[in-house]
PDB file of C-alpha atoms in Angstrom:
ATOM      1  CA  UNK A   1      31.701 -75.668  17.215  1.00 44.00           C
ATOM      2  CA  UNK A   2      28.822 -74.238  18.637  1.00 51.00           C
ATOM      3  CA  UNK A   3      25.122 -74.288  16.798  1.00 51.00           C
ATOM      4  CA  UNK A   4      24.434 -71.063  14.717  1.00 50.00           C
ATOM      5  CA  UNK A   5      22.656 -68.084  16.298  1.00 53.00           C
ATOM      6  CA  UNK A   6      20.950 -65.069  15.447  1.00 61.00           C
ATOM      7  CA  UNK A   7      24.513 -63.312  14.653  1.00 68.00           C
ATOM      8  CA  UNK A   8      25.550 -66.219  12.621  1.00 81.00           C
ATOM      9  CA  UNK A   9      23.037 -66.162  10.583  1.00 81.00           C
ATOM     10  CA  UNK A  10      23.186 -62.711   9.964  1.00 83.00           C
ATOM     11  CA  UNK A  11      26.566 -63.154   8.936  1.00 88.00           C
ATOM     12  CA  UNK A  12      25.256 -65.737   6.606  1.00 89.00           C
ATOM     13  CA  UNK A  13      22.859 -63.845   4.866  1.00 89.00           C
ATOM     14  CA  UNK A  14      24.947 -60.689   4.944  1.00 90.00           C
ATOM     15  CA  UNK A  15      27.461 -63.019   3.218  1.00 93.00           C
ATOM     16  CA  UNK A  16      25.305 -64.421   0.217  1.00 94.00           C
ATOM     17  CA  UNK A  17      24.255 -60.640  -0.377  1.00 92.00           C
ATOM     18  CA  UNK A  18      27.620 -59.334  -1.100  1.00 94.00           C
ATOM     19  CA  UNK A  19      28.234 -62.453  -3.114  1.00 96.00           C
ATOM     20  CA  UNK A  20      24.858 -61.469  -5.012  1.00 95.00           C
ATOM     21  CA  UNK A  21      26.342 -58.211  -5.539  1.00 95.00           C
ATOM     22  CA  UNK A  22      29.658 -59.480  -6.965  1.00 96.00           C
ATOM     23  CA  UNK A  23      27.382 -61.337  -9.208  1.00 97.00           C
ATOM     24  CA  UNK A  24      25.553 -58.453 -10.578  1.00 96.00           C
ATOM     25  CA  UNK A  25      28.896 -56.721 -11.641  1.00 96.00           C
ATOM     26  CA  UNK A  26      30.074 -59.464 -13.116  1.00 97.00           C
ATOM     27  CA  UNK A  27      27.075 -59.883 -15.168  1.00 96.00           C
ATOM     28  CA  UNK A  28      27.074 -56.443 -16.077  1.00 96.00           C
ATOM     29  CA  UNK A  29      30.751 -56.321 -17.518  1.00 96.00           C
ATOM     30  CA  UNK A  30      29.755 -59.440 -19.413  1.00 96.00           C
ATOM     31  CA  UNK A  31      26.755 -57.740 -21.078  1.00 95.00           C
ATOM     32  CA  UNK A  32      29.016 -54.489 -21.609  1.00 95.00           C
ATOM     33  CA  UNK A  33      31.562 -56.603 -23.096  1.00 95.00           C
ATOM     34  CA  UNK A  34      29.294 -58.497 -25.271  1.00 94.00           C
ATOM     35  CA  UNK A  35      28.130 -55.094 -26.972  1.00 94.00           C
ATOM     36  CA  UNK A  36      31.539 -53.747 -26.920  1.00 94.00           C
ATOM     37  CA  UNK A  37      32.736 -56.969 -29.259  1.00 93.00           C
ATOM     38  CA  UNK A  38      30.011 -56.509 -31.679  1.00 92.00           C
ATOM     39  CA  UNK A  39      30.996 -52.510 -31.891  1.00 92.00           C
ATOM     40  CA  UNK A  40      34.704 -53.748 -32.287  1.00 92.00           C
ATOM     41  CA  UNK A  41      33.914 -55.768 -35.258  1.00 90.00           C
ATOM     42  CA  UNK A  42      31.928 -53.074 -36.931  1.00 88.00           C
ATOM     43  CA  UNK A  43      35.161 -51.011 -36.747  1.00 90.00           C
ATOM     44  CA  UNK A  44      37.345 -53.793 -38.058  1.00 90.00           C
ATOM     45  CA  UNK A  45      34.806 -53.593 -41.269  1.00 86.00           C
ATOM     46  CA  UNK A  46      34.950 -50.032 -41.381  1.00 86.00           C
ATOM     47  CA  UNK A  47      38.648 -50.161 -41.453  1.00 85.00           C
ATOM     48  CA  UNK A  48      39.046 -52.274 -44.069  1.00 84.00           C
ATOM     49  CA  UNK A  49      37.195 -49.842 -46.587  1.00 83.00           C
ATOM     50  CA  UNK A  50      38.020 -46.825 -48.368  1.00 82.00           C
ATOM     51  CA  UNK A  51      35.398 -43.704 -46.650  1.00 80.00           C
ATOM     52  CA  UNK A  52      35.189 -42.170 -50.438  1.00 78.00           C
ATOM     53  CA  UNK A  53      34.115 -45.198 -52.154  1.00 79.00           C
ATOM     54  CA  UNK A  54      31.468 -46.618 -49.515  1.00 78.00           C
ATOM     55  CA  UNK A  55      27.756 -47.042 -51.483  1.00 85.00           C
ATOM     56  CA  UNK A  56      24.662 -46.674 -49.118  1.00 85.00           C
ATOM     57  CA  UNK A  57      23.982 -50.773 -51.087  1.00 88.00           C
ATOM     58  CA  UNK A  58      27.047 -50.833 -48.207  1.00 87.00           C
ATOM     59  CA  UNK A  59      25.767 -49.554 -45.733  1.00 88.00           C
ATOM     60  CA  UNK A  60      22.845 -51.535 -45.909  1.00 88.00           C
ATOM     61  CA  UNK A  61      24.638 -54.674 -46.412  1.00 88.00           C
ATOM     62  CA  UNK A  62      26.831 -53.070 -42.913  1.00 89.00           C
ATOM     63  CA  UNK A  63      23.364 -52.675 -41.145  1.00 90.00           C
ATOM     64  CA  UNK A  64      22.043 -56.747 -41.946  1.00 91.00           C
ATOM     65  CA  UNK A  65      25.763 -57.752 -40.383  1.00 90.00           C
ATOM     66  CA  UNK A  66      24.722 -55.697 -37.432  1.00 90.00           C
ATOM     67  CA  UNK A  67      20.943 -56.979 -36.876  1.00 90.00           C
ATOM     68  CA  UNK A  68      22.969 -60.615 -37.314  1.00 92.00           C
ATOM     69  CA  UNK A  69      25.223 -59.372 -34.827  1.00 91.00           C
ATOM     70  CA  UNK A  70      22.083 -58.379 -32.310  1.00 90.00           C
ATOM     71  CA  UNK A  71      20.240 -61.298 -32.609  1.00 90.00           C
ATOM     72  CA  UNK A  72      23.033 -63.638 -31.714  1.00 92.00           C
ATOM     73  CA  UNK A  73      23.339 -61.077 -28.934  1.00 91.00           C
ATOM     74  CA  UNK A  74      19.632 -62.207 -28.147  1.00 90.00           C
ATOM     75  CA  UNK A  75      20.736 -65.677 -27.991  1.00 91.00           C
ATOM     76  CA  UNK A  76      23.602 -65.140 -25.752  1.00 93.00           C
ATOM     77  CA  UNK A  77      21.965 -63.047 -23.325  1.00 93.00           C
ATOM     78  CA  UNK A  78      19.266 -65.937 -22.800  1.00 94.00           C
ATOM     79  CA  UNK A  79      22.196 -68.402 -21.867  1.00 94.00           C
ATOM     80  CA  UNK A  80      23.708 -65.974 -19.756  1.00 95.00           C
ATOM     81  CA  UNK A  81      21.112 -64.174 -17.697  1.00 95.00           C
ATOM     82  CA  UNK A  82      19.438 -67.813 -16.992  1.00 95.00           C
ATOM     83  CA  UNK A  83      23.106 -68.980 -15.086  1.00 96.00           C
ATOM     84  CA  UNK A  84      23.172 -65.883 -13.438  1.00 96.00           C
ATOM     85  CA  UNK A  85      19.483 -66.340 -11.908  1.00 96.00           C
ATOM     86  CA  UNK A  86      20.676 -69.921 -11.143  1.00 96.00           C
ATOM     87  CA  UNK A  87      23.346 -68.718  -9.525  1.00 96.00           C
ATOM     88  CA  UNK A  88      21.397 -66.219  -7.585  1.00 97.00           C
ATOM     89  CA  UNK A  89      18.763 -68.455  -6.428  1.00 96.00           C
ATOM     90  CA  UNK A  90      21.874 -70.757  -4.714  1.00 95.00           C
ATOM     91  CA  UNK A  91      22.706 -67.745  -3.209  1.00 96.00           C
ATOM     92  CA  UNK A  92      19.122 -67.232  -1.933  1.00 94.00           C
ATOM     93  CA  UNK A  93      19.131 -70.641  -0.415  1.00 94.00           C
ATOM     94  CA  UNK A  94      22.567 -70.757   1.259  1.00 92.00           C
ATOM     95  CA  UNK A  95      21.678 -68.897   4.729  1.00 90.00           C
ATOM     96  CA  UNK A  96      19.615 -71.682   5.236  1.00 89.00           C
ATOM     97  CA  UNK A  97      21.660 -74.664   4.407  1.00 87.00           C
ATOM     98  CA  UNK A  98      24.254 -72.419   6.313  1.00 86.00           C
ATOM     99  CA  UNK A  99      21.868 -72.657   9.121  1.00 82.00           C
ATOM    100  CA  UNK A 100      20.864 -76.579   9.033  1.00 83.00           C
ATOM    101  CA  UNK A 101      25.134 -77.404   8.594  1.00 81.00           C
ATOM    102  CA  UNK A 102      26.067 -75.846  12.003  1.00 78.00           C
ATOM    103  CA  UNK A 103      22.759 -77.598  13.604  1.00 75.00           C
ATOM    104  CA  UNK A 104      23.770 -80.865  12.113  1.00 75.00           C
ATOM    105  CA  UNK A 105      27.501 -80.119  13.753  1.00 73.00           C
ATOM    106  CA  UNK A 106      26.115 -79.459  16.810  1.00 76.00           C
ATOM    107  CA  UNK A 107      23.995 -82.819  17.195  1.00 74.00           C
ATOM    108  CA  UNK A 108      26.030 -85.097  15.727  1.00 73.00           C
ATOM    109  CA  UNK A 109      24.057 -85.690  12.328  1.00 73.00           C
ATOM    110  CA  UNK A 110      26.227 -86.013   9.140  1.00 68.00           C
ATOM    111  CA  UNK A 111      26.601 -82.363   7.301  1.00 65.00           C
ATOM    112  CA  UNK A 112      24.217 -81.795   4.337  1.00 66.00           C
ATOM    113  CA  UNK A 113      21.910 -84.339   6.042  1.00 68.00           C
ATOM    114  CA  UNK A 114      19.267 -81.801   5.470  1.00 74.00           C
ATOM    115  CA  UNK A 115      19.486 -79.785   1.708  1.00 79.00           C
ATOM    116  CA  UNK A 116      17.309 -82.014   0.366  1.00 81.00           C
ATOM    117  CA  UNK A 117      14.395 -79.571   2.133  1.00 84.00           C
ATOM    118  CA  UNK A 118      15.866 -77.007   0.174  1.00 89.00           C
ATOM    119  CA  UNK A 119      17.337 -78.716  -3.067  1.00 89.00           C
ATOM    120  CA  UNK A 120      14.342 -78.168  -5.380  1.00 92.00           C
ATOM    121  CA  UNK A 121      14.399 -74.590  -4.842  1.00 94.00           C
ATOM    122  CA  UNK A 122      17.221 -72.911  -7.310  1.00 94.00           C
ATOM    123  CA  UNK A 123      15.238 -74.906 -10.078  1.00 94.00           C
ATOM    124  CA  UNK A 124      11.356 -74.325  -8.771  1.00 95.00           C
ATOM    125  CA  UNK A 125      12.468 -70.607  -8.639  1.00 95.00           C
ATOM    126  CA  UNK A 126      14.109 -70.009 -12.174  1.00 95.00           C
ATOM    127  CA  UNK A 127      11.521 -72.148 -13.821  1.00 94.00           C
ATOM    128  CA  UNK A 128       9.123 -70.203 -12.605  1.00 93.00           C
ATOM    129  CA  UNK A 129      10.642 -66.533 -13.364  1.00 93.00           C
ATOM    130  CA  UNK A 130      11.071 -67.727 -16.947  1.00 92.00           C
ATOM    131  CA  UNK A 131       7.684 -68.860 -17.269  1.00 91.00           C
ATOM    132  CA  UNK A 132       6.660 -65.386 -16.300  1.00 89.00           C
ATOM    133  CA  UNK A 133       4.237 -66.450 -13.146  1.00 86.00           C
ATOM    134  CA  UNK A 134       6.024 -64.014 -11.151  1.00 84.00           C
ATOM    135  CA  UNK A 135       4.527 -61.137 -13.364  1.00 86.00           C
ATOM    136  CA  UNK A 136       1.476 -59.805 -13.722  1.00 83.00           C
ATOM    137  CA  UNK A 137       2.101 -59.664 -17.990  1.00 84.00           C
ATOM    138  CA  UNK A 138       3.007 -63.675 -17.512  1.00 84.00           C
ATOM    139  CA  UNK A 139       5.963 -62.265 -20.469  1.00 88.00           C
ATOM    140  CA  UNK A 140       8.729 -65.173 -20.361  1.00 91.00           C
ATOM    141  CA  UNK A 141      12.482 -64.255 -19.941  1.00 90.00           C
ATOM    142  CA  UNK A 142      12.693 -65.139 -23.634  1.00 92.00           C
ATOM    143  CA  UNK A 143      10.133 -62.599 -24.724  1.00 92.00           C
ATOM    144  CA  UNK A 144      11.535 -60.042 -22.759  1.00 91.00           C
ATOM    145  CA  UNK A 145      15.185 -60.751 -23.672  1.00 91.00           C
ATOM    146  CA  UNK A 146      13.329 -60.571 -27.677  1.00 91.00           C
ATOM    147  CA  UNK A 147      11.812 -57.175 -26.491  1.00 91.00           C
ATOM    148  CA  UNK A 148      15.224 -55.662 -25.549  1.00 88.00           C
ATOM    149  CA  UNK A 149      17.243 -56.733 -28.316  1.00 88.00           C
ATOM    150  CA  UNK A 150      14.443 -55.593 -31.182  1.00 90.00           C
ATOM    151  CA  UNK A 151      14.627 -52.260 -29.577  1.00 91.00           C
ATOM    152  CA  UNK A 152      18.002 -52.206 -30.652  1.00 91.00           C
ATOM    153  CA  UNK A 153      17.105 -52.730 -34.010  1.00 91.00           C
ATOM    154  CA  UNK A 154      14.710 -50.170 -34.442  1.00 93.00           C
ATOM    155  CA  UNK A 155      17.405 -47.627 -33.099  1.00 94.00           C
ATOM    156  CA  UNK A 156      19.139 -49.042 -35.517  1.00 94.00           C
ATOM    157  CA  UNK A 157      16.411 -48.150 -38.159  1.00 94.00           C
ATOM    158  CA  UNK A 158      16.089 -44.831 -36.928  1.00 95.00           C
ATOM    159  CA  UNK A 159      19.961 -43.913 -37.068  1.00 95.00           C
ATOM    160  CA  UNK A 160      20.044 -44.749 -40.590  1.00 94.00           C
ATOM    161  CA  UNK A 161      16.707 -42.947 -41.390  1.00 95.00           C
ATOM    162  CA  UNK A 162      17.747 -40.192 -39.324  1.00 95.00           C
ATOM    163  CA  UNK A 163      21.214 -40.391 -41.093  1.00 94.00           C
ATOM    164  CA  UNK A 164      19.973 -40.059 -44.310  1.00 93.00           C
ATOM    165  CA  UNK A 165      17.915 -36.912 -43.744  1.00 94.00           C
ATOM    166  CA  UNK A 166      20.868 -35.318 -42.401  1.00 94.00           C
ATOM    167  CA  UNK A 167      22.905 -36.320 -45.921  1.00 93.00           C
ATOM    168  CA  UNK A 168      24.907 -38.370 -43.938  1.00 93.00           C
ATOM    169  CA  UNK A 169      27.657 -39.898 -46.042  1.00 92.00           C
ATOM    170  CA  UNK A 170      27.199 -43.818 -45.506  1.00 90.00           C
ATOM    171  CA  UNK A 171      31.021 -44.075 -44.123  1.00 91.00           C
ATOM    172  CA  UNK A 172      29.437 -41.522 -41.266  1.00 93.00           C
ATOM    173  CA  UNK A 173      26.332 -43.518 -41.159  1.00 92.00           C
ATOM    174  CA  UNK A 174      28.339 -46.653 -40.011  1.00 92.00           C
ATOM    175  CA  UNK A 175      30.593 -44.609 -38.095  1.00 93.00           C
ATOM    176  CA  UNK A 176      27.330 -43.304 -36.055  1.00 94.00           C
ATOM    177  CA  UNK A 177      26.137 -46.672 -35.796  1.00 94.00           C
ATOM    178  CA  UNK A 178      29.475 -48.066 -34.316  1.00 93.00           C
ATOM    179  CA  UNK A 179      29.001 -45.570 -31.775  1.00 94.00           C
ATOM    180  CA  UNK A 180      25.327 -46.397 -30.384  1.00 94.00           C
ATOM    181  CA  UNK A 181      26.705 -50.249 -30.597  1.00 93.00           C
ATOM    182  CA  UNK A 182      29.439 -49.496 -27.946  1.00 94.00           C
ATOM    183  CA  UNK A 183      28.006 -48.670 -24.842  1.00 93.00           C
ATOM    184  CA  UNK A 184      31.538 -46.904 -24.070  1.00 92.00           C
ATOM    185  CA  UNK A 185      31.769 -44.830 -26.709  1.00 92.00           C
ATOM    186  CA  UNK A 186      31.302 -41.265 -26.344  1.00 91.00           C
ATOM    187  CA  UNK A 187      28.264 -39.082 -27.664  1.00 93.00           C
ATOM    188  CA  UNK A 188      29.112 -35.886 -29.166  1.00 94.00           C
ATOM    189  CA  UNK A 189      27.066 -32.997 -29.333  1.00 95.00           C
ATOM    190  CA  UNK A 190      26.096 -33.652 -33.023  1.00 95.00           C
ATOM    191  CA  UNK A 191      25.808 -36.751 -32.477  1.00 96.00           C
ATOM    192  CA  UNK A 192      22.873 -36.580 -29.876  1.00 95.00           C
ATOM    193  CA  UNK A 193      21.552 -33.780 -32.049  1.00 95.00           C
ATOM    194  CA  UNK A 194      21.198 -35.920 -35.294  1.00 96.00           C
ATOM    195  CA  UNK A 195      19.773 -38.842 -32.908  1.00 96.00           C
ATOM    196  CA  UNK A 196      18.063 -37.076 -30.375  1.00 95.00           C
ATOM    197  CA  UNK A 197      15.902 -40.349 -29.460  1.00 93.00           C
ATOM    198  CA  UNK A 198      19.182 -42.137 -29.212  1.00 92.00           C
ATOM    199  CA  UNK A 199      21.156 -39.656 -27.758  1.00 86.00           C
ATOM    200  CA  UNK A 200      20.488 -39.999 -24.100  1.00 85.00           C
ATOM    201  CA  UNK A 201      20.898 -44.037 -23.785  1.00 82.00           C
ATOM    202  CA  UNK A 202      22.835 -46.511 -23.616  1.00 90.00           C
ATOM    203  CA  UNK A 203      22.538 -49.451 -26.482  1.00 92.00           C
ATOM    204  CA  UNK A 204      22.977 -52.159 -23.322  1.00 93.00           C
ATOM    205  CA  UNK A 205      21.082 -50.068 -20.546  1.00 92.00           C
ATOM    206  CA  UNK A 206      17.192 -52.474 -21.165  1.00 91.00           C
ATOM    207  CA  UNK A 207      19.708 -55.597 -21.440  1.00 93.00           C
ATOM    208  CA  UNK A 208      21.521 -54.472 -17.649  1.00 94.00           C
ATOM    209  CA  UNK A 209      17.900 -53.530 -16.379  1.00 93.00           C
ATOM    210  CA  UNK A 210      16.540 -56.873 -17.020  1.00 93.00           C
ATOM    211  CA  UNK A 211      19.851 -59.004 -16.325  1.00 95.00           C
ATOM    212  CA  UNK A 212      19.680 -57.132 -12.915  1.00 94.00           C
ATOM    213  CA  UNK A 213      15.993 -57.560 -11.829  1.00 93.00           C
ATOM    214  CA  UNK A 214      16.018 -61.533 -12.768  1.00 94.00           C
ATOM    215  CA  UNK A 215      19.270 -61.740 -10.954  1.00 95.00           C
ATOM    216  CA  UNK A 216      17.001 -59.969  -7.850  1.00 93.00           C
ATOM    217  CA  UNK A 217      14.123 -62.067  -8.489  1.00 94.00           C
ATOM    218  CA  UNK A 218      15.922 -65.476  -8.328  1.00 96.00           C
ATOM    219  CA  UNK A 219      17.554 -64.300  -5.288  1.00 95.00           C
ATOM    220  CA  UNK A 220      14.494 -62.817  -2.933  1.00 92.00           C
ATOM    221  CA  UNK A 221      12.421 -65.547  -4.648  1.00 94.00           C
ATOM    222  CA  UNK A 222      14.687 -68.426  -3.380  1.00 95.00           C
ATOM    223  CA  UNK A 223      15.008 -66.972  -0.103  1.00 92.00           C
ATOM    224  CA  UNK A 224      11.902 -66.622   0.546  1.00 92.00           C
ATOM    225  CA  UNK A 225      10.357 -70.323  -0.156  1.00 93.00           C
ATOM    226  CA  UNK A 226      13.868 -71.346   1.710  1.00 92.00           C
ATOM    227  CA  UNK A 227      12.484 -69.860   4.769  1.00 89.00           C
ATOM    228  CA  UNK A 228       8.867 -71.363   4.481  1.00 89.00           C
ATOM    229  CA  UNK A 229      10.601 -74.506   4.413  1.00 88.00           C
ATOM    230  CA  UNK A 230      12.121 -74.126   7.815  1.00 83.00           C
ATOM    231  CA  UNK A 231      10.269 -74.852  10.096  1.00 80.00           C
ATOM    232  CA  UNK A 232      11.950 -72.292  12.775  1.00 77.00           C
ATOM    233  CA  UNK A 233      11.848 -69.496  10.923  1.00 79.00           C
ATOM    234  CA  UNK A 234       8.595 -67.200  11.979  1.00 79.00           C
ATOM    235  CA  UNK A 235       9.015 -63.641   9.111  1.00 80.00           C
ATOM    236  CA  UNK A 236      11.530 -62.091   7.120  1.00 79.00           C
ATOM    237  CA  UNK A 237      12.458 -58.706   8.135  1.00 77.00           C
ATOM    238  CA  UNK A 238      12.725 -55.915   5.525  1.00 79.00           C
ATOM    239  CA  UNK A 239      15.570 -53.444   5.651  1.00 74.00           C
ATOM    240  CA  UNK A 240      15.367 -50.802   3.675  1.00 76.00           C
ATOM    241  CA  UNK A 241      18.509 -49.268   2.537  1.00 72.00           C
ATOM    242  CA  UNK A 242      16.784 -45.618   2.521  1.00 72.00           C
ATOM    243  CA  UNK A 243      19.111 -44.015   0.024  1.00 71.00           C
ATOM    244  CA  UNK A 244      18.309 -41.663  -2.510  1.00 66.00           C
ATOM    245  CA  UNK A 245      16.490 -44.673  -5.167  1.00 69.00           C
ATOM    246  CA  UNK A 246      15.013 -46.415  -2.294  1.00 74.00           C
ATOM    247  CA  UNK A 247      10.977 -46.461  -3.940  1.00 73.00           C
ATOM    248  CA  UNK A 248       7.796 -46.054  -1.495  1.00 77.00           C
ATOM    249  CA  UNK A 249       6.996 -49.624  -1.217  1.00 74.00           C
ATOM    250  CA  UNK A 250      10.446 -50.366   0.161  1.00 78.00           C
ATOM    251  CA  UNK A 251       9.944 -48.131   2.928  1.00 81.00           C
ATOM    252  CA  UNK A 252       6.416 -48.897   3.381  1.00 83.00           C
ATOM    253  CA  UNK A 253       7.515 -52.543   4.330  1.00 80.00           C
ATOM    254  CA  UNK A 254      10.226 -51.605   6.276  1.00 83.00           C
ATOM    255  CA  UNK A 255       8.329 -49.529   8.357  1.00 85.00           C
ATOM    256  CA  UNK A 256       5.126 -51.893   8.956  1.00 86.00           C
ATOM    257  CA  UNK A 257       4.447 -53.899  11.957  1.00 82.00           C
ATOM    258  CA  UNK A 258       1.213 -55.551  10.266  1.00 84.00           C
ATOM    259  CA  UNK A 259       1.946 -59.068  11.640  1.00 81.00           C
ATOM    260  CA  UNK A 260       2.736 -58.491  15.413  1.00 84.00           C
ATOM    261  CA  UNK A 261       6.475 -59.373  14.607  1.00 82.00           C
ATOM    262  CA  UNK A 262       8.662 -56.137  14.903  1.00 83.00           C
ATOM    263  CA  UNK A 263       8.895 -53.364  12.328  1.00 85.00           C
ATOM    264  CA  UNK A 264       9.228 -54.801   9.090  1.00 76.00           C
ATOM    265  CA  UNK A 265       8.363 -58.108   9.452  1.00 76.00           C
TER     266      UNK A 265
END
């Protein structure tokens, strides 16, 4: 076997990336599906009940399940998003381990001779993205996890409040509320019009946003102090994907030569 080159590498890291990828998805079905079971439970209550003799002391009894229901949400979405980023920061890591394997081959030394260089990194990197040192607020994962979910509840609030003014019947109240709890459901054109702050969102779209970014935080974050600790490595280059999202900074590093190394390096 020969010892790794440029191409290899590329390969390597090209590999880890679509692996990130795969776990971004898969994260984002779980948090979709962990909405979509609290939304299925709601309608097992509601089906159990007879529309003409639901009392609004219901409803409100319905609407305490459901903040129950949100806040174990918090709690799972905590466990969840922190594998992920573990996950992710392996990921981050592997192109060099990749690396260091095929040297190892090449010389004669015994594979894995060399990940302890790199073994503290997955944990360095998550510890310190939940910590919130990587932001300029310093807001833990926990807090912003907390953040997301109590936005839920006041949509929650407001649906009912909004409900009422509309003399929403309080079987229609919990019907509405089933649908803002199931990010698959359908919004009709009353519905949005009743809950016009609600209207144009979906209940697990803050959740996804911050499941993604930590996910892209452990990942860059881990691959980055991989490559300080090898010694060979001299810049990481920045490729910009230039599609129709890609923001100003990510260009503006792609296309900078600041260093002497080649454009975006």
């Amino acid at each position: 076997m020969k010892m790794a080159t440029k191409s290899d590498y590329q390969k390597a890291v090209e590999a880890a990336e679509k692996r990130k990828g795969r776990l971004t998805q898969k994260q984002q079905r779980e948090i979709r599906d962990m909405y979509t079971n609290i939304a299925y439970d709601l309608s097992q209550k509601i089906k159990k009940t007879n529309p003409d003799s639901l009392t609004f002391a219901w409803l409100n009894s319905y609407k305490q399940s459901l903040l129950k229901d949100i806040e174990a949400l918090n709690k799972q979405l905590n466990v969840r998003i922190q594998a992920n980023m573990r996950k992710a920061a392996e990921l981050g890591v592997n192109p060099q381990l990749s690396l260091f394997d095929d040297a190892a081959y090449k010389y004669g030394f015994a594979r894995g001779k060399f990940d302890a260089i790199f073994a503290t990194i997955p944990n360095d990197v998550v510890k310190h993205i939940l910590g919130g040192k990587l932001y300029q607020d310093e807001r833990t994962l926990t807090a912003r996890i907390w953040s997301t979910t109590a936005q839920n509840g006041k949509d929650i609030e407001y649906i009912i409040a909004q409900g009422i003014a509309a003399q929403k019947s309080a079987y229609d109240l919990a019907k509405d509320l089933e649908v803002y709890v199931n990010p698959g459901a359908a919004k009709s054109w009353e519905w949005k019009s009743v809950y016009p702050s609600c209207g144009k969102k979906t209940v697990d779209y803050n959740a996804q946003r911050l499941a993604r970014t930590a996910i892209q935080h452990s990942y860059q974050q881990a691959q980055k102090q991989s490559c300080k600790r090898n010694p060979y490595v001299e810049g990481i280059q920045w490729l910009a994907s230039y599609h129709g999202r890609t923001c100003e900074l990510c260009k503006e590093r792609n296309d900078q030569d600041a260093y002497g190394l080649g454009q975006g390096v």
